[in-house]
Short mmCIF file of C-alpha atoms and ligand atoms in Angstrom, two decimals:
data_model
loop_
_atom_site.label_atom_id
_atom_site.label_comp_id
_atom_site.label_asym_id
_atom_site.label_seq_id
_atom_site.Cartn_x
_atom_site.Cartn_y
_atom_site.Cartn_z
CA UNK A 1 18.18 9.11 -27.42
CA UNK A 2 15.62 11.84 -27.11
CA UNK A 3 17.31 14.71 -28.50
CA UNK A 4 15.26 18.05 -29.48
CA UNK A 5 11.51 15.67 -28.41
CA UNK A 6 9.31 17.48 -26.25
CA UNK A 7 7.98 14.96 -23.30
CA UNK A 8 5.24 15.85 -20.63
CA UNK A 9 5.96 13.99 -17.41
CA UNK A 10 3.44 14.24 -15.20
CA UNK A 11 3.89 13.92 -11.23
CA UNK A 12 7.29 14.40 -11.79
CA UNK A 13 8.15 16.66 -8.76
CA UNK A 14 9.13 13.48 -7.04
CA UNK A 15 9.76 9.83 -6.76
CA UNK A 16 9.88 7.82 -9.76
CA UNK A 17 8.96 10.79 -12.26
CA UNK A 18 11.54 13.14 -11.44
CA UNK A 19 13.96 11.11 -12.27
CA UNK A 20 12.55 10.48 -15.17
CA UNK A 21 12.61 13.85 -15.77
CA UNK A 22 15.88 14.26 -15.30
CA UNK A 23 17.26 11.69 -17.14
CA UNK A 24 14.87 12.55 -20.17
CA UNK A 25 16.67 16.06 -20.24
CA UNK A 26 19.75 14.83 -19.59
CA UNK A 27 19.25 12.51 -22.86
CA UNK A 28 17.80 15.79 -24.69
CA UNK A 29 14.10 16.33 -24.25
CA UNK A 30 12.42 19.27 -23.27
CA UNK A 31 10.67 18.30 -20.09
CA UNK A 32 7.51 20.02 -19.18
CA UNK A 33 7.62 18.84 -15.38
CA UNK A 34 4.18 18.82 -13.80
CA UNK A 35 3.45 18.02 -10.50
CA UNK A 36 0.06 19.01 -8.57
CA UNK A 37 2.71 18.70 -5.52
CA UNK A 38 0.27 16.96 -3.39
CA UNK A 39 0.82 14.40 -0.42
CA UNK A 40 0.26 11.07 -1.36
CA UNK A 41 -3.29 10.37 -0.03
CA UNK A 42 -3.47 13.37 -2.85
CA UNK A 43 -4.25 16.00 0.13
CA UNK A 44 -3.07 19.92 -0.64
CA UNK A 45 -1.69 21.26 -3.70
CA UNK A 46 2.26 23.05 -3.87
CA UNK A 47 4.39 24.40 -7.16
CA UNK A 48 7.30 23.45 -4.79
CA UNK A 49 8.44 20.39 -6.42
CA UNK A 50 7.52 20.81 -9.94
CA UNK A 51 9.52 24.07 -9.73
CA UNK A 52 12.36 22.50 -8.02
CA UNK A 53 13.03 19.87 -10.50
CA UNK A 54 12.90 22.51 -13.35
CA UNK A 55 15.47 24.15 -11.46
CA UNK A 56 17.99 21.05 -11.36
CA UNK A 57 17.62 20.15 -14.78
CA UNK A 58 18.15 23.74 -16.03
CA UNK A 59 21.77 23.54 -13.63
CA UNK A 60 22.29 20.43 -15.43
CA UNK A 61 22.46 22.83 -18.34
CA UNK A 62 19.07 20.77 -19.85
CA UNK A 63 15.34 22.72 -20.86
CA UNK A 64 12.17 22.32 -18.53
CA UNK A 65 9.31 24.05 -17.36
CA UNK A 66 7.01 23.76 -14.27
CA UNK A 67 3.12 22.72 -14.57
CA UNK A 68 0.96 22.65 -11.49
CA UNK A 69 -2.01 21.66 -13.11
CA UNK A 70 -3.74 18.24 -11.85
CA UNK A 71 -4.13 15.61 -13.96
CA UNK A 72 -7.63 14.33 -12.49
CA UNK A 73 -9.81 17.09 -13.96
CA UNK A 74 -10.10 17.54 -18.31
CA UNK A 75 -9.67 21.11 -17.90
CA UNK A 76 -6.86 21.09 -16.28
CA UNK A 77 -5.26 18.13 -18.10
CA UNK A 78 -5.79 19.98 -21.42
CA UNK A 79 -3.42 23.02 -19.32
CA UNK A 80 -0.08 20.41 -18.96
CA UNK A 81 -0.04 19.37 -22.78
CA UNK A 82 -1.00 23.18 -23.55
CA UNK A 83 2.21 23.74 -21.32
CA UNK A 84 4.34 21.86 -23.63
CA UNK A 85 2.95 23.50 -26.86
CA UNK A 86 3.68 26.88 -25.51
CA UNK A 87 6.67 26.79 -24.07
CA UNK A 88 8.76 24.32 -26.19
CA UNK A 89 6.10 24.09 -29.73
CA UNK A 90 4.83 20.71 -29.97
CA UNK A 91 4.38 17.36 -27.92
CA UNK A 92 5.87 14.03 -28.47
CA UNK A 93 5.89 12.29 -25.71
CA UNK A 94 3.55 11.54 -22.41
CA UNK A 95 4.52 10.22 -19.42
CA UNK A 96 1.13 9.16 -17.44
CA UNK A 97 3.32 9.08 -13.72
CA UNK A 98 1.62 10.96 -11.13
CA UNK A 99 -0.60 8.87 -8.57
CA UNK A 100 -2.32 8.94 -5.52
CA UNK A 101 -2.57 5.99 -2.87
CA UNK A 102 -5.77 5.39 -0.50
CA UNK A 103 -5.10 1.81 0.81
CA UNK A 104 -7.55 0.23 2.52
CA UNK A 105 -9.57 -3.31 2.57
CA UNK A 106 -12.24 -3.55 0.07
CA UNK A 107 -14.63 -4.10 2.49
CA UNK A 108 -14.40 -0.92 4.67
CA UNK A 109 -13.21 1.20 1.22
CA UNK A 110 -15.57 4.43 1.07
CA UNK A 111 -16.90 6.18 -2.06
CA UNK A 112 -14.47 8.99 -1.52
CA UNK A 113 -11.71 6.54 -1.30
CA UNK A 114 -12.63 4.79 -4.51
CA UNK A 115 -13.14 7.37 -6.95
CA UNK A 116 -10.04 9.86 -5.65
CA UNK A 117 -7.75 7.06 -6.84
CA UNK A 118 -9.53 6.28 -9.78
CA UNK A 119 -9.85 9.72 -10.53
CA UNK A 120 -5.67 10.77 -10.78
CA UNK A 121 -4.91 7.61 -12.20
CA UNK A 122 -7.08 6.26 -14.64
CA UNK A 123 -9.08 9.49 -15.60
CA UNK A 124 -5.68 11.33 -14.87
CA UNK A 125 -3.92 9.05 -17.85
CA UNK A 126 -7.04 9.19 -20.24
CA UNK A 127 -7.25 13.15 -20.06
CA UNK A 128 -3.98 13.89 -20.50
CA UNK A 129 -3.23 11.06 -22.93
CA UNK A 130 -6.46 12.29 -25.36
CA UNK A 131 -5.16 16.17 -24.57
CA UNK A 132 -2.45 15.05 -26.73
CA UNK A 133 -4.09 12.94 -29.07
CA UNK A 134 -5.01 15.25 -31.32
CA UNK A 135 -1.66 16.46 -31.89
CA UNK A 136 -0.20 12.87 -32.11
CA UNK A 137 -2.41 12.24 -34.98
CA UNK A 138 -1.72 15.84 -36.99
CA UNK A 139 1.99 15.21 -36.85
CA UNK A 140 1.67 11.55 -37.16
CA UNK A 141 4.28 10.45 -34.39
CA UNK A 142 3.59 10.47 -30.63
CA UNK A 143 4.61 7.95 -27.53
CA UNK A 144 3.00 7.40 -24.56
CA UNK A 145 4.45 5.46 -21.51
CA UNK A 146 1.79 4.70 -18.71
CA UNK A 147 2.72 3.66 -15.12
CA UNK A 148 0.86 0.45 -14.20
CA UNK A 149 1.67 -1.42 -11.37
CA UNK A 150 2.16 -5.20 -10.22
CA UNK A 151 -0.53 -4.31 -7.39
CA UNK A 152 -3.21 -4.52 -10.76
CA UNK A 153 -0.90 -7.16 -12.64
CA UNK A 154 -0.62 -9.60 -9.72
CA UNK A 155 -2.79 -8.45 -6.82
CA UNK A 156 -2.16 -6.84 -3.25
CA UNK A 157 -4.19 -6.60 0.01
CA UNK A 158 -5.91 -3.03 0.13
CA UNK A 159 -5.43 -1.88 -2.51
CA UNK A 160 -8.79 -2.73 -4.77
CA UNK A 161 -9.27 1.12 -5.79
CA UNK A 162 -5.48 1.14 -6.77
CA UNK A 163 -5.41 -2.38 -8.43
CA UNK A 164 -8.18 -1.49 -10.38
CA UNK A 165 -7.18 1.53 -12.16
CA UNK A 166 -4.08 0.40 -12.60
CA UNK A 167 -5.52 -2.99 -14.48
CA UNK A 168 -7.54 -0.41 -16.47
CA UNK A 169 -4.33 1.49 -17.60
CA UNK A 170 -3.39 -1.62 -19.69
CA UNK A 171 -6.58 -1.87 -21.81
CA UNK A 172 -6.63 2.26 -22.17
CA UNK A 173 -2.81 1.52 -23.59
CA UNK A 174 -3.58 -1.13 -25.35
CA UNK A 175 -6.31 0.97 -27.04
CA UNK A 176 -4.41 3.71 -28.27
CA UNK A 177 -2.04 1.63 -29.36
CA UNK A 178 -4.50 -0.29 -31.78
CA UNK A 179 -6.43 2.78 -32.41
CA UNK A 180 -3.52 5.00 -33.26
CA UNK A 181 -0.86 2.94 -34.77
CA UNK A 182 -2.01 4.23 -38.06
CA UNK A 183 -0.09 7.61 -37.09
CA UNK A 184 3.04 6.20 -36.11
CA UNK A 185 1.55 6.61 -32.15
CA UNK A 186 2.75 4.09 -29.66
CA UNK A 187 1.76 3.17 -26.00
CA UNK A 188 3.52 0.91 -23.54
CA UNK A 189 3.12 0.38 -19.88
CA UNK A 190 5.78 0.07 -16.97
CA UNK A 191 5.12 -1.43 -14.14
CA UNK A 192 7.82 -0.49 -11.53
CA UNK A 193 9.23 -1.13 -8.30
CA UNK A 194 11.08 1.58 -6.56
CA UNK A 195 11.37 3.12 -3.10
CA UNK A 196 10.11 6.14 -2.94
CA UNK A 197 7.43 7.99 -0.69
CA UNK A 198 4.37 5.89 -1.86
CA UNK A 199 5.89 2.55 -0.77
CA UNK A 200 6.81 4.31 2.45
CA UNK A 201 2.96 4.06 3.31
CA UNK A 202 2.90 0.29 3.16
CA UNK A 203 2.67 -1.08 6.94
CA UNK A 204 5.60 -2.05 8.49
CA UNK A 205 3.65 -4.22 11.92
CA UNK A 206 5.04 -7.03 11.32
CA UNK A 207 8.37 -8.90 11.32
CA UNK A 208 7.41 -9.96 7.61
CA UNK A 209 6.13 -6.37 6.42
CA UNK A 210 9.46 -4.69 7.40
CA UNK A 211 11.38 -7.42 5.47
CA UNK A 212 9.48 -6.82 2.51
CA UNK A 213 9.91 -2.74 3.06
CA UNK A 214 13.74 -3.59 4.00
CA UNK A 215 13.77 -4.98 0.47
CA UNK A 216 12.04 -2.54 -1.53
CA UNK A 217 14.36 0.39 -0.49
CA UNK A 218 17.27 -1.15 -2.36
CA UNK A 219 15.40 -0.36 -5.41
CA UNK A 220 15.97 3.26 -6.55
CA UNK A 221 13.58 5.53 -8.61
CA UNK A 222 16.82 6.40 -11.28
CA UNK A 223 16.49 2.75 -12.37
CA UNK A 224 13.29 3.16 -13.72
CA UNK A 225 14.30 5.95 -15.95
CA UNK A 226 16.38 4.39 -18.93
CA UNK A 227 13.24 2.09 -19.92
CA UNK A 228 11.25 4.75 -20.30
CA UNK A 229 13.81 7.28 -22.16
CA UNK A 230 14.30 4.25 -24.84
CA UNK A 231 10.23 3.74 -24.87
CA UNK A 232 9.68 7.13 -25.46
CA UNK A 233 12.57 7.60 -28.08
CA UNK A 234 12.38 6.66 -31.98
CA UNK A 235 14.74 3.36 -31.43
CA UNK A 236 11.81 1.85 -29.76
CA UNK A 237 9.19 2.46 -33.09
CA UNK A 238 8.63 -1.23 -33.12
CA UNK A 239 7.40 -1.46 -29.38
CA UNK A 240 4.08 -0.83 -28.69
CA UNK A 241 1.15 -2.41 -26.71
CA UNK A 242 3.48 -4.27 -24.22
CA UNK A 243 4.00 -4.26 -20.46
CA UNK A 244 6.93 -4.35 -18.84
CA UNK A 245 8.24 -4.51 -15.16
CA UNK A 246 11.45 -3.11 -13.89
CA UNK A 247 12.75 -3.97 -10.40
CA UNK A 248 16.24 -2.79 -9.78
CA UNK A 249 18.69 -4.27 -12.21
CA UNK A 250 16.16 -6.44 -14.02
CA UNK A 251 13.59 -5.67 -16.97
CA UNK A 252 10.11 -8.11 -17.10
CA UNK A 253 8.37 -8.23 -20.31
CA UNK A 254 4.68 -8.81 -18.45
CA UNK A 255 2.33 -11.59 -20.09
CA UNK A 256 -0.82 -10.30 -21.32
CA UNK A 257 -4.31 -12.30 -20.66
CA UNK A 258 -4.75 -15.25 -23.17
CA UNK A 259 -6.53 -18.74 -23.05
CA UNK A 260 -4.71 -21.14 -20.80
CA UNK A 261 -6.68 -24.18 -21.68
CA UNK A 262 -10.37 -24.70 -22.79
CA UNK A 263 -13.14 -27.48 -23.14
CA UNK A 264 -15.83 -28.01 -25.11
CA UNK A 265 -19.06 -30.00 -25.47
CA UNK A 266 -20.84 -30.23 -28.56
CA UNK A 267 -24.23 -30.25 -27.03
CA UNK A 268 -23.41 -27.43 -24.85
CA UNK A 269 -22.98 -27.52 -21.22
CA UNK A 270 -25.45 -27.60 -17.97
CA UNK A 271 -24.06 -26.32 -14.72
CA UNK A 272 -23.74 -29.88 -13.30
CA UNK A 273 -21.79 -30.73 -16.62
CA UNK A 274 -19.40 -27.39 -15.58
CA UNK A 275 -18.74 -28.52 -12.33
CA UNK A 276 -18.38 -32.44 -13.17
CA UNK A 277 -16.49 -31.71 -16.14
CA UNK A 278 -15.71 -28.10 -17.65
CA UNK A 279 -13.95 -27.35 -13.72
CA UNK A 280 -11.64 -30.22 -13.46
CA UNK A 281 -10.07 -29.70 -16.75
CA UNK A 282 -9.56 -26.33 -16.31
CA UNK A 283 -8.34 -26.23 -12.44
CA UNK A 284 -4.79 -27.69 -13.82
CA UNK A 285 -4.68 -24.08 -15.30
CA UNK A 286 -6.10 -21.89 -12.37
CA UNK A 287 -4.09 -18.83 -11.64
CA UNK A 288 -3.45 -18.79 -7.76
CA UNK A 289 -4.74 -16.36 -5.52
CA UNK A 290 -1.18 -14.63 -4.97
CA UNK A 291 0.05 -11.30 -4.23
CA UNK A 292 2.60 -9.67 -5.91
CA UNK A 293 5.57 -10.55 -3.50
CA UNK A 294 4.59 -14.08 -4.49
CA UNK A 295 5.14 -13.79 -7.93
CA UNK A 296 8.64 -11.63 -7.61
CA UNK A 297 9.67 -13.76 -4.71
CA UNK A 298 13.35 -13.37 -4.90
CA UNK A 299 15.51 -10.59 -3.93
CA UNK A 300 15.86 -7.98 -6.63
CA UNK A 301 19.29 -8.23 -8.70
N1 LIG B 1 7.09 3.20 -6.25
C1 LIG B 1 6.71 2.01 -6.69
O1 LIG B 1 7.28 0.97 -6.35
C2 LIG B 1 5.55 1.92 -7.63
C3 LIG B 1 5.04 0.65 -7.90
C4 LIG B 1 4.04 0.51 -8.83
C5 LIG B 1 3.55 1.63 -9.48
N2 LIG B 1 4.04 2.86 -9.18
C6 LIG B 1 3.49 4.01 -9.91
O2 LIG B 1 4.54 4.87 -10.33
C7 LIG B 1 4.06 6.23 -10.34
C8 LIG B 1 4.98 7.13 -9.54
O3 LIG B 1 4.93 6.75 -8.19
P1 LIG B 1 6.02 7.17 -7.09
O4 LIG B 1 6.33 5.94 -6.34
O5 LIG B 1 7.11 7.94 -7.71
O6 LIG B 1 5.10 8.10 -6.13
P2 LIG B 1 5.27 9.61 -5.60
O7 LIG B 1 4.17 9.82 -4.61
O8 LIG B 1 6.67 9.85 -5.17
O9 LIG B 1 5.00 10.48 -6.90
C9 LIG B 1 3.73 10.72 -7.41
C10 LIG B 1 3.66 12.19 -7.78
O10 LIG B 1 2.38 12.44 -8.40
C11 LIG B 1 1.95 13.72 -8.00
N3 LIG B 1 0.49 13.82 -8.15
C12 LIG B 1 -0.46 13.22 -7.41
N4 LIG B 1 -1.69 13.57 -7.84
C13 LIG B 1 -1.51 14.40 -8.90
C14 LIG B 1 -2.39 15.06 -9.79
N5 LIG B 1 -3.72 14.95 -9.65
N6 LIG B 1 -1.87 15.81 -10.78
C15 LIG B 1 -0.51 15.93 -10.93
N7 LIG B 1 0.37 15.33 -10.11
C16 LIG B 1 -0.12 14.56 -9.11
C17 LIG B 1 2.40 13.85 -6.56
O11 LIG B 1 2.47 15.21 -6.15
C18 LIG B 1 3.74 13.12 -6.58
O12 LIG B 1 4.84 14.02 -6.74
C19 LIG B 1 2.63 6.17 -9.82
O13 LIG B 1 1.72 6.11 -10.92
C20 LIG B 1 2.59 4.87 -9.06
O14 LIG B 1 1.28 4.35 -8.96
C21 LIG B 1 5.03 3.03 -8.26
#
């Protein structure tokens, strides 16, 4: 599907992007396979698993090579697509993948906290998606697949650093995607759900938290994969600016904010008139206050 297409996928030492990686090479591409090789509070820095996933896709008899370089900083963003240009030549693909988690209740969250999340995943996506933008737009073709998450789609407890970048990802993809179509550049999002070491941070106190853990780890990282492949390859030239979900077996196309229901009033309104009138007409539409296990409340097929 991706045959002789150069992709960047970053945090790919692990989890969800390395097999990406893999099955991207396996399909074809030339993988440049960065991973700062953090923990995943984003603590400490190792080429370990960047290195070690170049190493199983070149036994695989497929081409990769290692970056180290974080994602969070421009300089060093500007490094992993520089990677890709000279080692395999060009750039055609981006996988924005690597993330950092720092749960904790929005009401005890710290600066530090805050912007270390925001930082590797929403200035993370925007450096290295504009690192390649330039070359997108001189060779007029160019795909870029960012990781969102249901945590931003839906909502989750703790998580108001993580849920907001994540939220943000969608508008920054839905921005290249109108700003760049004109060069044949795409940009979709995937929210996924897989088990991997990022999940294994969410508590597991309760009765209730361990049956929602239980159920996550039947979801693997490898399902993930063929989405993106066919996103980033050219049978997908006619998909861009759409999220999707993918939980096991299944594949979600997401619904993207619209107007539900409105009311007018041709003299205009007062804030009595809003709460006598404008609010009861519009509560049939309210979106509930519900988490993202309420939304995908059945056991993954
Ligand atoms: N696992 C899920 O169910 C799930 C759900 C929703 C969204 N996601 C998203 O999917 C992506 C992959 O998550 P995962 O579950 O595989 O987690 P993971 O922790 O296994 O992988 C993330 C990788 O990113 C790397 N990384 C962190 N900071 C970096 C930086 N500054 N520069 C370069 N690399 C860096 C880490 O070293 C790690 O290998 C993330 O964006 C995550 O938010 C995952």
């Amino acid at each position: 599907m991706v045959e002789g297409k150069v992709v960047v996928v970053t945090g790919a030492g692990g989890g969800i992007g390395r097999d990406f990686a893999l099955a991207l090479a396996a399909e074809g591409a030339k993988v440049v396979v960065n991973d700062l090789g953090t923990s995943t509070h984003g603590e400490g820095a190792s080429a370990g698993p960047a290195q070690q996933v170049v190493q199983e896709i070149k036994a695989a008899g497929g081409e990769a090579v290692a970056s180290t370089d974080s994602v969070a900083e421009a300089a060093s963003a500007a490094r992993i697509v520089q990677c890709a240009l000279d080692h395999f030549g060009r750039v055609d693909g981006i996988v924005n993948n690597a993330g950092i988690l720092r749960d904790r209740f929005f009401h005890k969250m710290s600066v530090d906290e805050w912007d270390a999340v925001i930082k590797v995943h929403l200035y993370g996506s925007y450096h290295v998606s504009r690192a390649a933008a330039n070359h997108f737009k001189e060779q007029e073709s160019g795909a870029y697949v960012h990781m969102t998450s249901t945590s931003g789609l839906v909502g989750n407890f703790g998580q108001a650093n993580y849920a907001a970048a994540k939220l943000a990802l969608v508008g920054l993809s839905k921005s290249i995607a109108l700003d760049m179509q004109k060069f044949n550049v795409r940009s979709n999002c995937i929210a996924p759900f897989a088990w991997s070491r990022m999940i294994g941070s969410i508590p597991t106190d309760t009765p209730e938290q361990q049956a929602r853990v239980d159920k996550i780890k039947q979801m693997t990282p490898a399902k993930i994969a063929p989405l993106a492949v066919y996103l980033l390859s050219d049978a997908a030239r006619a998909v861009t600016a759409q999220v999707f979900a993918v939980r096991n077996n299944e594949i979600f196309l997401m619904s993207q904010p619209r107007p539900l229901r409105s009311v007018q009033r041709s003299d205009g309104w007062t804030p009595q008139q809003i709460a006598e009138h404008a609010m009861p007409a519009l509560r049939a539409s309210f979106v509930p206050l519900d988490r993202s296990a309420d939304v995908f409340s059945w056991d993954p097929v």
